[in-house]
Every structure is written in C-alpha cells, then in structure tokens.
mmCIF file of C-alpha atoms in Angstrom:
data_model
loop_
_atom_site.group_PDB
_atom_site.id
_atom_site.type_symbol
_atom_site.label_atom_id
_atom_site.label_comp_id
_atom_site.label_asym_id
_atom_site.label_seq_id
_atom_site.Cartn_x
_atom_site.Cartn_y
_atom_site.Cartn_z
ATOM 1 C CA UNK A 1 19.082 -27.213 -0.777
ATOM 2 C CA UNK A 2 15.376 -27.980 -0.410
ATOM 3 C CA UNK A 3 15.084 -28.836 -4.077
ATOM 4 C CA UNK A 4 18.163 -31.041 -3.886
ATOM 5 C CA UNK A 5 16.709 -32.936 -0.928
ATOM 6 C CA UNK A 6 13.370 -33.337 -2.695
ATOM 7 C CA UNK A 7 15.105 -34.688 -5.803
ATOM 8 C CA UNK A 8 17.122 -37.131 -3.666
ATOM 9 C CA UNK A 9 13.961 -38.299 -1.897
ATOM 10 C CA UNK A 10 12.238 -38.991 -5.226
ATOM 11 C CA UNK A 11 15.250 -40.845 -6.634
ATOM 12 C CA UNK A 12 15.641 -42.977 -3.518
ATOM 13 C CA UNK A 13 11.960 -43.748 -2.884
ATOM 14 C CA UNK A 14 12.135 -47.282 -4.349
ATOM 15 C CA UNK A 15 15.164 -47.947 -2.146
ATOM 16 C CA UNK A 16 13.196 -46.680 0.862
ATOM 17 C CA UNK A 17 10.624 -49.426 0.287
ATOM 18 C CA UNK A 18 13.221 -52.099 -0.450
ATOM 19 C CA UNK A 19 15.691 -51.221 2.315
ATOM 20 C CA UNK A 20 13.063 -50.805 5.023
ATOM 21 C CA UNK A 21 11.681 -54.286 4.407
ATOM 22 C CA UNK A 22 14.994 -56.007 3.690
ATOM 23 C CA UNK A 23 16.493 -54.193 6.684
ATOM 24 C CA UNK A 24 13.620 -55.430 8.826
ATOM 25 C CA UNK A 25 14.224 -58.987 7.670
ATOM 26 C CA UNK A 26 17.847 -58.577 8.721
ATOM 27 C CA UNK A 27 16.961 -57.030 12.092
ATOM 28 C CA UNK A 28 14.497 -59.809 12.847
ATOM 29 C CA UNK A 29 17.025 -62.490 11.940
ATOM 30 C CA UNK A 30 19.675 -60.806 14.084
ATOM 31 C CA UNK A 31 17.323 -60.476 17.038
ATOM 32 C CA UNK A 32 16.481 -64.189 16.763
ATOM 33 C CA UNK A 33 20.214 -64.929 16.890
ATOM 34 C CA UNK A 34 20.305 -63.118 20.244
ATOM 35 C CA UNK A 35 21.489 -59.653 19.203
ATOM 36 C CA UNK A 36 19.201 -56.701 19.943
ATOM 37 C CA UNK A 37 18.452 -53.443 18.104
ATOM 38 C CA UNK A 38 21.660 -51.763 19.340
ATOM 39 C CA UNK A 39 23.663 -54.393 17.479
ATOM 40 C CA UNK A 40 21.402 -53.956 14.444
ATOM 41 C CA UNK A 41 22.036 -50.206 14.496
ATOM 42 C CA UNK A 42 25.822 -50.455 14.672
ATOM 43 C CA UNK A 43 26.127 -53.287 12.155
ATOM 44 C CA UNK A 44 24.042 -51.356 9.620
ATOM 45 C CA UNK A 45 26.037 -48.214 10.410
ATOM 46 C CA UNK A 46 29.506 -49.742 10.044
ATOM 47 C CA UNK A 47 29.105 -52.733 7.716
ATOM 48 C CA UNK A 48 26.257 -51.469 5.509
ATOM 49 C CA UNK A 49 26.087 -54.253 2.953
ATOM 50 C CA UNK A 50 22.778 -56.001 2.360
ATOM 51 C CA UNK A 51 23.525 -59.595 1.511
ATOM 52 C CA UNK A 52 26.738 -59.554 3.548
ATOM 53 C CA UNK A 53 24.896 -58.688 6.743
ATOM 54 C CA UNK A 54 22.672 -61.744 6.351
ATOM 55 C CA UNK A 55 25.826 -63.866 6.056
ATOM 56 C CA UNK A 56 27.237 -62.067 9.104
ATOM 57 C CA UNK A 57 24.319 -63.364 11.181
ATOM 58 C CA UNK A 58 25.295 -66.873 10.063
ATOM 59 C CA UNK A 59 28.892 -66.170 11.107
ATOM 60 C CA UNK A 60 27.835 -65.685 14.728
ATOM 61 C CA UNK A 61 27.648 -69.148 16.141
ATOM 62 C CA UNK A 62 29.020 -70.787 13.002
ATOM 63 C CA UNK A 63 32.292 -71.701 14.655
ATOM 64 C CA UNK A 64 34.159 -70.642 11.504
ATOM 65 C CA UNK A 65 37.636 -69.232 11.972
ATOM 66 C CA UNK A 66 38.167 -65.522 11.515
ATOM 67 C CA UNK A 67 40.285 -66.069 8.406
ATOM 68 C CA UNK A 68 37.543 -68.118 6.725
ATOM 69 C CA UNK A 69 35.045 -65.382 7.548
ATOM 70 C CA UNK A 70 37.438 -62.805 6.100
ATOM 71 C CA UNK A 71 37.840 -64.781 2.877
ATOM 72 C CA UNK A 72 34.083 -65.255 2.528
ATOM 73 C CA UNK A 73 33.521 -61.525 3.061
ATOM 74 C CA UNK A 74 35.984 -60.676 0.297
ATOM 75 C CA UNK A 75 34.382 -63.156 -2.109
ATOM 76 C CA UNK A 76 30.792 -62.096 -1.406
ATOM 77 C CA UNK A 77 31.637 -58.407 -1.774
ATOM 78 C CA UNK A 78 34.018 -58.807 -4.694
ATOM 79 C CA UNK A 79 31.543 -57.292 -7.176
ATOM 80 C CA UNK A 80 32.028 -53.940 -5.436
ATOM 81 C CA UNK A 81 35.556 -53.773 -6.798
ATOM 82 C CA UNK A 82 34.117 -52.715 -10.141
ATOM 83 C CA UNK A 83 31.648 -50.095 -8.925
ATOM 84 C CA UNK A 84 34.154 -47.415 -8.008
ATOM 85 C CA UNK A 85 35.722 -47.402 -11.471
ATOM 86 C CA UNK A 86 32.947 -45.125 -12.719
ATOM 87 C CA UNK A 87 33.261 -42.620 -9.884
ATOM 88 C CA UNK A 88 36.974 -42.067 -9.233
ATOM 89 C CA UNK A 89 37.114 -38.466 -10.436
ATOM 90 C CA UNK A 90 33.593 -37.618 -9.327
ATOM 91 C CA UNK A 91 34.027 -38.735 -5.702
ATOM 92 C CA UNK A 92 37.501 -37.232 -5.420
ATOM 93 C CA UNK A 93 36.051 -33.858 -6.274
ATOM 94 C CA UNK A 94 33.700 -34.143 -3.306
ATOM 95 C CA UNK A 95 36.598 -33.579 -0.848
ATOM 96 C CA UNK A 96 35.343 -34.157 2.714
ATOM 97 C CA UNK A 97 32.536 -36.398 1.493
ATOM 98 C CA UNK A 98 34.892 -38.606 -0.559
ATOM 99 C CA UNK A 99 35.421 -41.344 2.088
ATOM 100 C CA UNK A 100 31.712 -41.587 2.849
ATOM 101 C CA UNK A 101 30.814 -41.862 -0.853
ATOM 102 C CA UNK A 102 33.278 -44.746 -1.219
ATOM 103 C CA UNK A 103 32.019 -46.436 1.956
ATOM 104 C CA UNK A 104 28.346 -46.187 1.040
ATOM 105 C CA UNK A 105 28.529 -47.497 -2.527
ATOM 106 C CA UNK A 106 26.010 -50.347 -2.287
ATOM 107 C CA UNK A 107 24.372 -52.020 -5.308
ATOM 108 C CA UNK A 108 21.378 -49.719 -5.035
ATOM 109 C CA UNK A 109 23.293 -46.487 -4.446
ATOM 110 C CA UNK A 110 25.630 -47.377 -7.305
ATOM 111 C CA UNK A 111 22.694 -47.987 -9.653
ATOM 112 C CA UNK A 112 20.986 -44.719 -8.801
ATOM 113 C CA UNK A 113 24.204 -42.710 -9.082
ATOM 114 C CA UNK A 114 24.816 -44.256 -12.517
ATOM 115 C CA UNK A 115 21.505 -42.941 -13.774
ATOM 116 C CA UNK A 116 21.043 -39.712 -11.834
ATOM 117 C CA UNK A 117 20.673 -36.408 -13.612
ATOM 118 C CA UNK A 118 20.952 -33.319 -11.489
ATOM 119 C CA UNK A 119 18.042 -30.987 -12.342
ATOM 120 C CA UNK A 120 18.589 -27.256 -12.658
ATOM 121 C CA UNK A 121 18.838 -25.463 -9.319
ATOM 122 C CA UNK A 122 20.293 -28.488 -7.522
ATOM 123 C CA UNK A 123 23.884 -29.034 -6.470
ATOM 124 C CA UNK A 124 25.135 -32.285 -8.098
ATOM 125 C CA UNK A 125 27.625 -33.091 -5.312
ATOM 126 C CA UNK A 126 25.037 -32.559 -2.601
ATOM 127 C CA UNK A 127 22.525 -34.625 -4.566
ATOM 128 C CA UNK A 128 25.010 -37.492 -4.800
ATOM 129 C CA UNK A 129 25.725 -37.273 -1.089
ATOM 130 C CA UNK A 130 22.068 -37.071 -0.072
ATOM 131 C CA UNK A 131 21.181 -40.098 -2.204
ATOM 132 C CA UNK A 132 23.951 -42.111 -0.529
ATOM 133 C CA UNK A 133 23.051 -40.857 2.963
ATOM 134 C CA UNK A 134 19.285 -41.340 2.639
ATOM 135 C CA UNK A 135 19.771 -44.905 1.445
ATOM 136 C CA UNK A 136 21.866 -45.724 4.488
ATOM 137 C CA UNK A 137 19.333 -44.061 6.805
ATOM 138 C CA UNK A 138 16.570 -46.252 5.320
ATOM 139 C CA UNK A 139 18.711 -49.329 5.815
ATOM 140 C CA UNK A 140 19.561 -48.502 9.438
ATOM 141 C CA UNK A 141 15.935 -47.612 10.185
ATOM 142 C CA UNK A 142 14.706 -50.870 8.652
ATOM 143 C CA UNK A 143 17.149 -53.028 10.590
ATOM 144 C CA UNK A 144 16.423 -51.331 13.927
ATOM 145 C CA UNK A 145 12.646 -51.604 13.371
ATOM 146 C CA UNK A 146 13.095 -55.248 12.422
ATOM 147 C CA UNK A 147 15.071 -56.021 15.571
ATOM 148 C CA UNK A 148 12.589 -54.147 17.779
ATOM 149 C CA UNK A 149 9.273 -55.043 16.277
ATOM 150 C CA UNK A 150 9.726 -57.320 13.288
ATOM 151 C CA UNK A 151 7.379 -59.862 14.780
ATOM 152 C CA UNK A 152 4.544 -57.355 15.057
ATOM 153 C CA UNK A 153 4.146 -57.124 11.281
ATOM 154 C CA UNK A 154 1.211 -59.332 10.452
ATOM 155 C CA UNK A 155 0.345 -58.457 6.857
ATOM 156 C CA UNK A 156 1.971 -60.575 4.186
ATOM 157 C CA UNK A 157 5.022 -58.761 2.846
ATOM 158 C CA UNK A 158 6.302 -61.682 0.766
ATOM 159 C CA UNK A 159 7.705 -60.363 -2.473
ATOM 160 C CA UNK A 160 8.085 -56.719 -1.440
ATOM 161 C CA UNK A 161 11.826 -56.994 -2.009
ATOM 162 C CA UNK A 162 10.999 -57.150 -5.725
ATOM 163 C CA UNK A 163 11.151 -53.335 -5.495
ATOM 164 C CA UNK A 164 14.948 -53.694 -5.749
ATOM 165 C CA UNK A 165 14.735 -55.932 -8.825
ATOM 166 C CA UNK A 166 12.293 -53.469 -10.397
ATOM 167 C CA UNK A 167 14.682 -50.601 -9.622
ATOM 168 C CA UNK A 168 17.520 -52.355 -11.457
ATOM 169 C CA UNK A 169 15.203 -53.181 -14.383
ATOM 170 C CA UNK A 170 14.086 -49.545 -14.666
ATOM 171 C CA UNK A 171 17.672 -48.313 -14.636
ATOM 172 C CA UNK A 172 18.556 -50.966 -17.213
ATOM 173 C CA UNK A 173 15.776 -49.688 -19.512
ATOM 174 C CA UNK A 174 16.850 -46.069 -18.953
ATOM 175 C CA UNK A 175 20.446 -46.850 -19.843
ATOM 176 C CA UNK A 176 19.329 -48.879 -22.837
ATOM 177 C CA UNK A 177 17.492 -45.827 -24.186
ATOM 178 C CA UNK A 178 20.383 -43.487 -23.384
ATOM 179 C CA UNK A 179 23.269 -45.469 -24.809
ATOM 180 C CA UNK A 180 24.355 -45.368 -28.371
ATOM 181 C CA UNK A 181 25.838 -48.842 -28.177
ATOM 182 C CA UNK A 182 23.980 -51.728 -26.593
ATOM 183 C CA UNK A 183 27.078 -53.908 -26.605
ATOM 184 C CA UNK A 184 27.954 -53.273 -22.902
ATOM 185 C CA UNK A 185 24.412 -54.074 -21.703
ATOM 186 C CA UNK A 186 24.205 -57.178 -23.876
ATOM 187 C CA UNK A 187 27.678 -58.303 -22.812
ATOM 188 C CA UNK A 188 26.761 -58.014 -19.135
ATOM 189 C CA UNK A 189 23.455 -59.797 -19.654
ATOM 190 C CA UNK A 190 24.767 -62.727 -21.677
ATOM 191 C CA UNK A 191 27.859 -63.160 -19.513
ATOM 192 C CA UNK A 192 25.699 -63.185 -16.366
ATOM 193 C CA UNK A 193 23.280 -65.762 -17.777
ATOM 194 C CA UNK A 194 26.122 -67.939 -19.060
ATOM 195 C CA UNK A 195 28.029 -67.808 -15.758
ATOM 196 C CA UNK A 196 24.819 -68.439 -13.785
ATOM 197 C CA UNK A 197 24.328 -71.655 -15.771
ATOM 198 C CA UNK A 198 28.001 -72.633 -15.429
ATOM 199 C CA UNK A 199 28.722 -71.685 -11.812
ATOM 200 C CA UNK A 200 25.297 -71.717 -10.163
ATOM 201 C CA UNK A 201 23.456 -68.979 -8.237
ATOM 202 C CA UNK A 202 25.960 -68.604 -5.392
ATOM 203 C CA UNK A 203 29.200 -68.187 -7.311
ATOM 204 C CA UNK A 204 28.443 -66.615 -10.650
ATOM 205 C CA UNK A 205 28.754 -62.884 -10.122
ATOM 206 C CA UNK A 206 32.547 -62.524 -9.909
ATOM 207 C CA UNK A 207 33.334 -64.734 -12.952
ATOM 208 C CA UNK A 208 30.558 -62.950 -14.823
ATOM 209 C CA UNK A 209 32.007 -59.491 -14.136
ATOM 210 C CA UNK A 210 35.530 -60.668 -14.986
ATOM 211 C CA UNK A 211 34.336 -62.074 -18.333
ATOM 212 C CA UNK A 212 32.439 -58.841 -19.000
ATOM 213 C CA UNK A 213 35.451 -56.644 -18.251
ATOM 214 C CA UNK A 214 37.763 -58.856 -20.326
ATOM 215 C CA UNK A 215 35.403 -58.822 -23.295
ATOM 216 C CA UNK A 216 34.818 -55.066 -23.134
ATOM 217 C CA UNK A 217 38.572 -54.474 -23.003
ATOM 218 C CA UNK A 218 39.046 -56.751 -25.997
ATOM 219 C CA UNK A 219 36.648 -54.738 -28.150
ATOM 220 C CA UNK A 220 37.737 -51.378 -26.763
ATOM 221 C CA UNK A 221 38.168 -49.656 -30.089
ATOM 222 C CA UNK A 222 35.021 -51.010 -31.660
ATOM 223 C CA UNK A 223 32.401 -49.393 -29.456
ATOM 224 C CA UNK A 224 31.046 -45.968 -30.419
ATOM 225 C CA UNK A 225 30.824 -43.170 -27.813
ATOM 226 C CA UNK A 226 28.770 -44.451 -24.905
ATOM 227 C CA UNK A 227 26.148 -41.800 -24.324
ATOM 228 C CA UNK A 228 23.929 -40.005 -26.779
ATOM 229 C CA UNK A 229 24.175 -36.773 -24.819
ATOM 230 C CA UNK A 230 27.952 -36.897 -24.874
ATOM 231 C CA UNK A 231 27.875 -36.937 -28.649
ATOM 232 C CA UNK A 232 25.395 -34.103 -28.948
ATOM 233 C CA UNK A 233 27.188 -31.790 -26.513
ATOM 234 C CA UNK A 234 29.382 -29.506 -28.629
ATOM 235 C CA UNK B 1 24.104 -65.322 21.675
ATOM 236 C CA UNK B 2 26.777 -68.003 21.830
ATOM 237 C CA UNK B 3 29.739 -65.655 21.419
ATOM 238 C CA UNK B 4 30.986 -63.086 23.891
ATOM 239 C CA UNK B 5 30.393 -59.419 23.172
ATOM 240 C CA UNK B 6 34.009 -58.779 22.280
ATOM 241 C CA UNK B 7 34.172 -61.820 19.969
ATOM 242 C CA UNK B 8 31.092 -60.556 18.170
ATOM 243 C CA UNK B 9 32.578 -57.073 17.846
ATOM 244 C CA UNK B 10 35.775 -58.475 16.338
ATOM 245 C CA UNK B 11 33.769 -60.366 13.694
ATOM 246 C CA UNK B 12 31.728 -57.264 12.856
ATOM 247 C CA UNK B 13 34.898 -55.153 12.631
ATOM 248 C CA UNK B 14 36.554 -57.613 10.249
ATOM 249 C CA UNK B 15 33.481 -57.805 8.010
ATOM 250 C CA UNK B 16 33.086 -54.002 8.055
ATOM 251 C CA UNK B 17 36.752 -53.362 7.243
ATOM 252 C CA UNK B 18 36.875 -55.873 4.389
ATOM 253 C CA UNK B 19 33.572 -54.672 2.932
ATOM 254 C CA UNK B 20 34.975 -51.148 2.887
ATOM 255 C CA UNK B 21 38.184 -52.458 1.350
ATOM 256 C CA UNK B 22 36.350 -53.990 -1.628
ATOM 257 C CA UNK B 23 34.520 -50.715 -2.223
ATOM 258 C CA UNK B 24 37.701 -48.671 -1.836
ATOM 259 C CA UNK B 25 39.811 -50.917 -4.051
ATOM 260 C CA UNK B 26 39.555 -48.938 -7.332
ATOM 261 C CA UNK B 27 40.043 -45.674 -5.463
ATOM 262 C CA UNK B 28 43.161 -46.955 -3.699
ATOM 263 C CA UNK B 29 44.527 -48.206 -7.006
ATOM 264 C CA UNK B 30 43.719 -45.274 -9.268
ATOM 265 C CA UNK B 31 42.587 -42.445 -7.017
ATOM 266 C CA UNK B 32 46.058 -41.124 -6.250
ATOM 267 C CA UNK B 33 47.080 -40.482 -9.813
ATOM 268 C CA UNK B 34 46.382 -36.994 -11.111
ATOM 269 C CA UNK B 35 44.968 -38.550 -14.249
ATOM 270 C CA UNK B 36 42.960 -41.749 -14.204
ATOM 271 C CA UNK B 37 44.460 -44.113 -16.830
ATOM 272 C CA UNK B 38 42.648 -44.152 -20.185
ATOM 273 C CA UNK B 39 41.681 -47.754 -19.921
ATOM 274 C CA UNK B 40 40.051 -47.237 -16.517
ATOM 275 C CA UNK B 41 38.192 -44.181 -17.790
ATOM 276 C CA UNK B 42 36.923 -46.319 -20.650
ATOM 277 C CA UNK B 43 35.793 -49.076 -18.259
ATOM 278 C CA UNK B 44 34.202 -46.543 -15.925
ATOM 279 C CA UNK B 45 32.140 -45.156 -18.770
ATOM 280 C CA UNK B 46 31.167 -48.417 -20.353
ATOM 281 C CA UNK B 47 30.663 -50.745 -17.375
ATOM 282 C CA UNK B 48 27.465 -49.379 -15.728
ATOM 283 C CA UNK B 49 24.936 -50.889 -18.189
ATOM 284 C CA UNK B 50 26.809 -54.206 -18.042
ATOM 285 C CA UNK B 51 26.857 -54.217 -14.225
ATOM 286 C CA UNK B 52 23.178 -53.233 -13.956
ATOM 287 C CA UNK B 53 22.343 -56.110 -16.346
ATOM 288 C CA UNK B 54 24.348 -58.439 -14.084
ATOM 289 C CA UNK B 55 22.459 -57.174 -11.024
ATOM 290 C CA UNK B 56 19.120 -57.889 -12.710
ATOM 291 C CA UNK B 57 20.247 -61.482 -13.316
ATOM 292 C CA UNK B 58 21.566 -61.594 -9.724
ATOM 293 C CA UNK B 59 18.094 -60.703 -8.422
ATOM 294 C CA UNK B 60 16.461 -63.640 -10.233
ATOM 295 C CA UNK B 61 19.342 -66.086 -9.740
ATOM 296 C CA UNK B 62 17.315 -68.533 -7.679
ATOM 297 C CA UNK B 63 14.700 -69.253 -10.351
ATOM 298 C CA UNK B 64 14.514 -72.940 -11.184
ATOM 299 C CA UNK B 65 13.008 -73.331 -14.638
ATOM 300 C CA UNK B 66 12.476 -77.059 -14.201
ATOM 301 C CA UNK B 67 10.097 -76.401 -11.351
ATOM 302 C CA UNK B 68 7.033 -74.497 -12.630
ATOM 303 C CA UNK B 69 5.754 -71.978 -11.525
ATOM 304 C CA UNK B 70 9.195 -70.915 -10.220
ATOM 305 C CA UNK B 71 10.199 -67.914 -12.288
ATOM 306 C CA UNK B 72 6.711 -67.218 -13.630
ATOM 307 C CA UNK B 73 6.060 -64.306 -11.253
ATOM 308 C CA UNK B 74 9.530 -62.864 -11.938
ATOM 309 C CA UNK B 75 9.213 -62.995 -15.716
ATOM 310 C CA UNK B 76 5.687 -61.516 -15.806
ATOM 311 C CA UNK B 77 6.574 -58.752 -13.338
ATOM 312 C CA UNK B 78 9.808 -57.826 -15.090
ATOM 313 C CA UNK B 79 7.909 -57.678 -18.397
ATOM 314 C CA UNK B 80 5.334 -55.383 -16.741
ATOM 315 C CA UNK B 81 8.103 -53.092 -15.442
ATOM 316 C CA UNK B 82 9.824 -52.924 -18.839
ATOM 317 C CA UNK B 83 6.646 -52.248 -20.836
ATOM 318 C CA UNK B 84 5.239 -49.748 -18.352
ATOM 319 C CA UNK B 85 8.571 -47.947 -18.274
ATOM 320 C CA UNK B 86 8.885 -47.795 -22.056
ATOM 321 C CA UNK B 87 5.336 -46.434 -22.192
ATOM 322 C CA UNK B 88 5.203 -43.889 -19.316
ATOM 323 C CA UNK B 89 8.883 -43.564 -18.366
ATOM 324 C CA UNK B 90 7.970 -42.870 -14.743
ATOM 325 C CA UNK B 91 10.353 -44.639 -12.324
ATOM 326 C CA UNK B 92 8.073 -44.811 -9.320
ATOM 327 C CA UNK B 93 5.071 -45.937 -11.380
ATOM 328 C CA UNK B 94 7.025 -48.728 -13.085
ATOM 329 C CA UNK B 95 8.607 -49.934 -9.836
ATOM 330 C CA UNK B 96 5.395 -49.599 -7.781
ATOM 331 C CA UNK B 97 3.111 -51.424 -10.210
ATOM 332 C CA UNK B 98 5.761 -54.077 -10.906
ATOM 333 C CA UNK B 99 6.222 -54.768 -7.192
ATOM 334 C CA UNK B 100 2.470 -55.014 -6.519
ATOM 335 C CA UNK B 101 2.037 -57.376 -9.499
ATOM 336 C CA UNK B 102 4.907 -59.506 -8.200
ATOM 337 C CA UNK B 103 3.540 -59.622 -4.649
ATOM 338 C CA UNK B 104 0.091 -60.681 -5.882
ATOM 339 C CA UNK B 105 1.582 -63.390 -8.113
ATOM 340 C CA UNK B 106 4.100 -64.780 -5.623
ATOM 341 C CA UNK B 107 1.602 -64.835 -2.749
ATOM 342 C CA UNK B 108 -1.056 -66.651 -4.756
ATOM 343 C CA UNK B 109 1.022 -69.085 -6.797
ATOM 344 C CA UNK B 110 2.299 -72.107 -4.978
#
C-alpha cells in the first residue's frame, strides 16, 4: 500500500503543481465573484473540471438561461466523451471504485492513466484510484486556498500552468517511443492543427477529435499492433 | 453575488451533472455489454496518443504567430521538454525544467 501511494505521488507530482496554481486562480476568481471558499470546495468536489469551472464563474451573473448554460457545458466538455473508450473494461473491473473513476477522468488524470505502468509490488487498481483521488485533492486544495488567500501570493507565478502542457508533452514523447505505429499520434496532431486553423482556438477540439476518430476508423486494418510490449509478450 | 444561494446551487448542479454525463457517455453506451465491441476496443487502444497530441495543441491554442514574440516561449519550452525527455527520460526533470524555462521566458518577454 505504501509503495502504491508513493508511486501515485510521483506520477501525480506535476499535476500537484499545475492543479494547485490553476485551482488557486479559480478560487480567487470565484471569491471575487462573491462566492467564498465553501463554494470553492463544493464546486471542485462535485463539478471537478478545470476549464469548465472557470466558465461556471462566468455563468453566475451572466443572465444566461439554464438551457444555454447546459448546452455550453456539453459543448465545452464534449472531448471527455472519447476518454472513457480506453478504460471501459479496466474501470468496470474496479467494482466499487468504478463510478468515481468515471467521474474523475479529467484531461490530466486521463493522460497519466494512459501512460502509467504499475511497478512490481503495487496494486494496479489501487494505483489507478490513488492517482485519480490525489489529483482531485490537489484541485480542491488549490481552489480553497485560492478563495481564502489567493491575494496573499505576491511572487510572480505567471506561466506556472505550463506544468500541464509539459506533462502532456512528456506523455506524448513516452507514447511516441512506446508505439509501433506513429499514425495515431500524427493523425491527432495534424487534425488538431488543421481544425485550430479552420475553427479557431475556442471551437476546434470537438471537430478535431471527430476527424481523428473518423480517419482512424477508416484505416483500421492498416495500422500494426499499437504497443511494442503487446507484440513482445508471448 | 447577484444570484440567490439556491439559484447558484441549481447552476452548479446542472454543470456537475452534465460534466459527469460527458465522462460517463462511453461507459453508459458500451459498459453494459459483456464484451466491448471490437471497433470500440480498437479505438480505445489507438486513441490515447492522438488525444494527447490534441491536448498539447489545446494548451498552445492561443498563440498568435502574427504577433511576435507570442508563441516563442511555448515553442522553446516545448523543445526543451522534448529534448530533455529524450535524453534523460525523467518525467519530473523534463516537466520541472521546462516549466521554469517557460516562466523565465514569459515573464521577461513582452
């Protein structure tokens, strides 16, 4: 158990940095909108979605109707539809933890779970769960600190959220080295760049993922086995 | 706070429920079958590198290449992360150094 926790802490350390500071930015924004740390705590507990929570602050006082807010929420979070596809069997096996694993599948947790390897002497299910749980604890902690004391931070933290970008880049490199075929990575990359140019920064991610999925389905029989290890395992 | 407490709670509940719904969507659709359909298994295996690549682009989506030095700090720092990671293959080192390089660049370039 100790070793599993230690492994989870190491895997999630970059998220600790990113979520604490992003969470604080959220908490501060929320507090300025007139909602204190108790609100920050419960929003981060029940909503738990980074970019969506920033939009949620805009919702308060926006005068938008509930149905418009609902539609915007679905559009902003639509990328999550694709994340679960890789974990259907894995999460189902986790029984009691299954609903929490589905609930807590953020961009960052998804990325780490895609690349995690359970070392010997650790329980893979527990490791998965601890990674998901720790990430949410960091996020809640960050948002409560931000709402309570965000204004007390005086050193310049501009750019610290790059830790999240760097995390995705590292996982990208890892997967590049692990995969036999680079077609999926290249498809995702070129489709994202193309859709970013076509649809602009606010609306590109859903079309990009749809194009990616369509293309990968089209060439289904032309891609060799995805992982090197899968081929070498007898 | 321009809304009442209960109005605010309703908004939060709607956002929370719909966020969960998007995450639960594939599980609702395919989780009940004993066997996940072949095509979904294929997508599940092959999608992660494509989605991670999309997320990297998502992180730098606001770069405006017509407005130097916008994007300069991002490109240099991402290059540092990639090269450092290919060389040492240490997650925390690559992410830590990359983030510090980015912070120095972005705070000193205007």
